[in-house]
PDB file of C-alpha atoms in Angstrom:
ATOM      1  CA  MET A 173      42.725  68.343 -13.662  1.00 73.00           C
ATOM      2  CA  ILE A 174      44.114  65.999 -11.499  1.00 83.00           C
ATOM      3  CA  SER A 175      41.328  66.615  -8.540  1.00 84.00           C
ATOM      4  CA  LYS A 176      38.780  65.857 -11.211  1.00 84.00           C
ATOM      5  CA  LEU A 177      40.722  62.076 -12.449  1.00 86.00           C
ATOM      6  CA  LYS A 178      41.383  61.605  -8.520  1.00 85.00           C
ATOM      7  CA  GLN A 179      37.267  62.152  -8.194  1.00 85.00           C
ATOM      8  CA  TYR A 180      36.722  60.458 -10.333  1.00 84.00           C
ATOM      9  CA  ASN A 181      38.704  57.341  -9.784  1.00 86.00           C
ATOM     10  CA  ASP A 182      37.192  57.667  -5.995  1.00 84.00           C
ATOM     11  CA  LEU A 183      33.643  56.862  -7.702  1.00 83.00           C
ATOM     12  CA  ARG A 184      34.902  53.975 -10.204  1.00 87.00           C
ATOM     13  CA  LYS A 185      36.002  53.053  -6.730  1.00 86.00           C
ATOM     14  CA  GLN A 186      32.924  53.443  -4.694  1.00 81.00           C
ATOM     15  CA  ALA A 187      30.956  52.082  -7.426  1.00 80.00           C
ATOM     16  CA  SER A 188      32.487  48.782  -7.443  1.00 84.00           C
ATOM     17  CA  THR A 189      32.638  48.280  -3.701  1.00 82.00           C
ATOM     18  CA  ILE A 190      28.473  49.278  -3.877  1.00 79.00           C
ATOM     19  CA  LYS A 191      28.563  46.572  -6.902  1.00 81.00           C
ATOM     20  CA  ASN A 192      29.812  44.034  -4.774  1.00 85.00           C
ATOM     21  CA  VAL A 193      27.812  44.737  -1.788  1.00 80.00           C
ATOM     22  CA  MET A 194      24.604  44.069  -3.855  1.00 82.00           C
ATOM     23  CA  ALA A 195      25.481  41.138  -5.621  1.00 84.00           C
ATOM     24  CA  GLU A 196      25.966  39.673  -2.113  1.00 88.00           C
ATOM     25  CA  GLU A 197      22.575  40.045  -1.180  1.00 88.00           C
ATOM     26  CA  SER A 198      19.656  38.297  -2.971  1.00 92.00           C
ATOM     27  CA  ILE A 199      15.945  37.052  -2.729  1.00 95.00           C
ATOM     28  CA  GLU A 200      13.307  34.739  -3.797  1.00 97.00           C
ATOM     29  CA  VAL A 201      10.359  35.123  -5.490  1.00 97.00           C
ATOM     30  CA  GLU A 202       7.785  31.937  -5.518  1.00 97.00           C
ATOM     31  CA  ASN A 203       4.404  31.595  -7.148  1.00 97.00           C
ATOM     32  CA  LYS A 204       2.040  29.245  -8.646  1.00 95.00           C
ATOM     33  CA  ALA A 205       4.738  27.939 -11.404  1.00 96.00           C
ATOM     34  CA  ILE A 206       8.453  29.407 -10.390  1.00 97.00           C
ATOM     35  CA  LYS A 207      10.875  30.393  -8.008  1.00 97.00           C
ATOM     36  CA  ILE A 208      13.705  32.661  -8.535  1.00 97.00           C
ATOM     37  CA  VAL A 209      16.441  34.040  -6.897  1.00 97.00           C
ATOM     38  CA  MET A 210      17.766  36.905  -7.669  1.00 96.00           C
ATOM     39  CA  ASP A 211      21.030  38.660  -6.387  1.00 93.00           C
ATOM     40  CA  GLY A 212      21.002  42.727  -5.549  1.00 90.00           C
ATOM     41  CA  ASN A 213      22.540  43.449  -9.252  1.00 90.00           C
ATOM     42  CA  GLN A 214      19.023  42.035 -10.628  1.00 93.00           C
ATOM     43  CA  ALA A 215      21.063  38.874 -11.958  1.00 94.00           C
ATOM     44  CA  ILE A 216      18.473  35.575 -11.976  1.00 96.00           C
ATOM     45  CA  LYS A 217      21.022  33.136  -9.860  1.00 96.00           C
ATOM     46  CA  SER A 218      18.213  30.591  -9.960  1.00 97.00           C
ATOM     47  CA  LEU A 219      14.870  29.548 -11.828  1.00 96.00           C
ATOM     48  CA  SER A 220      13.409  26.783 -11.052  1.00 97.00           C
ATOM     49  CA  LEU A 221       9.850  25.422 -12.888  1.00 96.00           C
ATOM     50  CA  LYS A 222       7.196  23.316 -11.102  1.00 96.00           C
ATOM     51  CA  ASP A 223       7.054  20.019 -13.480  1.00 95.00           C
ATOM     52  CA  GLU A 224       2.953  20.416 -13.301  1.00 94.00           C
ATOM     53  CA  TYR A 225       3.570  23.714 -15.574  1.00 94.00           C
ATOM     54  CA  LEU A 226       5.506  22.449 -17.936  1.00 94.00           C
ATOM     55  CA  SER A 227       2.702  20.958 -20.449  1.00 94.00           C
ATOM     56  CA  PRO A 228       2.255  22.274 -23.253  1.00 94.00           C
ATOM     57  CA  ASN A 229      -1.538  23.558 -22.321  1.00 96.00           C
ATOM     58  CA  LYS A 230      -0.091  25.246 -19.249  1.00 95.00           C
ATOM     59  CA  LYS A 231       2.182  27.907 -21.990  1.00 95.00           C
ATOM     60  CA  LYS A 232      -0.039  30.792 -21.655  1.00 96.00           C
ATOM     61  CA  ASP A 233       0.137  30.675 -17.581  1.00 96.00           C
ATOM     62  CA  LEU A 234       3.938  29.520 -16.712  1.00 96.00           C
ATOM     63  CA  GLU A 235       4.449  32.741 -19.353  1.00 96.00           C
ATOM     64  CA  LYS A 236       2.399  34.402 -17.589  1.00 97.00           C
ATOM     65  CA  TYR A 237       3.717  33.561 -14.043  1.00 97.00           C
ATOM     66  CA  ILE A 238       7.225  33.974 -15.452  1.00 96.00           C
ATOM     67  CA  GLN A 239       7.156  37.687 -16.169  1.00 97.00           C
ATOM     68  CA  GLU A 240       5.527  38.082 -12.738  1.00 97.00           C
ATOM     69  CA  ALA A 241       7.647  36.591 -11.269  1.00 97.00           C
ATOM     70  CA  ILE A 242      10.357  38.307 -12.453  1.00 97.00           C
ATOM     71  CA  ALA A 243       8.678  41.743 -12.460  1.00 97.00           C
ATOM     72  CA  ASP A 244       8.113  41.560  -8.270  1.00 97.00           C
ATOM     73  CA  ALA A 245      12.118  40.143  -7.905  1.00 97.00           C
ATOM     74  CA  ILE A 246      13.368  43.454  -9.707  1.00 96.00           C
ATOM     75  CA  LYS A 247      10.360  45.427  -7.106  1.00 96.00           C
ATOM     76  CA  LYS A 248      11.593  43.646  -4.038  1.00 96.00           C
ATOM     77  CA  VAL A 249      15.554  43.927  -5.140  1.00 94.00           C
ATOM     78  CA  GLN A 250      15.004  47.394  -5.499  1.00 92.00           C
ATOM     79  CA  ARG A 251      13.402  48.513  -2.426  1.00 92.00           C
ATOM     80  CA  LYS A 252      16.119  46.480  -0.714  1.00 90.00           C
ATOM     81  CA  MET A 253      18.604  48.095  -2.500  1.00 86.00           C
ATOM     82  CA  ALA A 254      17.474  51.383  -1.920  1.00 87.00           C
ATOM     83  CA  MET A 255      16.636  50.610   1.622  1.00 86.00           C
ATOM     84  CA  LYS A 256      20.729  49.151   1.543  1.00 80.00           C
ATOM     85  CA  MET A 257      21.915  53.060   0.023  1.00 77.00           C
ATOM     86  CA  GLN A 258      20.317  54.946   2.479  1.00 81.00           C
ATOM     87  CA  LYS A 259      21.506  52.465   5.450  1.00 79.00           C
ATOM     88  CA  MET A 260      25.112  52.862   3.659  1.00 71.00           C
ATOM     89  CA  GLY A 261      25.005  56.805   3.592  1.00 71.00           C
ATOM     90  CA  GLY A 262      22.733  57.534   0.535  1.00 61.00           C
ATOM     91  CA  LEU A 263      23.996  58.643  -3.092  1.00 56.00           C
ATOM     92  CA  ASP A 264      25.144  61.619  -1.266  1.00 56.00           C
ATOM     93  CA  SER A 265      27.740  60.305   0.428  1.00 54.00           C
ATOM     94  CA  LEU A 266      29.357  59.103  -2.927  1.00 51.00           C
ATOM     95  CA  MET A 267      29.561  62.994  -4.303  1.00 51.00           C
ATOM     96  CA  LYS A 268      31.119  64.434  -1.022  1.00 50.00           C
TER      97      LYS A 268
END
């Protein structure tokens, strides 16, 4: 029982370390209307809109570009973090 608690505590510490490492990483995505900076935990750190897309007649375009930019940013972060996890030994190293 005590060894299981120790394993659980070790996993929590490793997860916290990984979360901190990921928070230090970031990616930037930019398209015609928006620029997003997202950290490795998929938190949006900054979001900038280009002025020409703030008019009411460009609303649909802006919505589309925001969705595309967020989806692109998430994909890039996931790829970057997967590569980082591989370099750190992958998930298998956490389970030992």
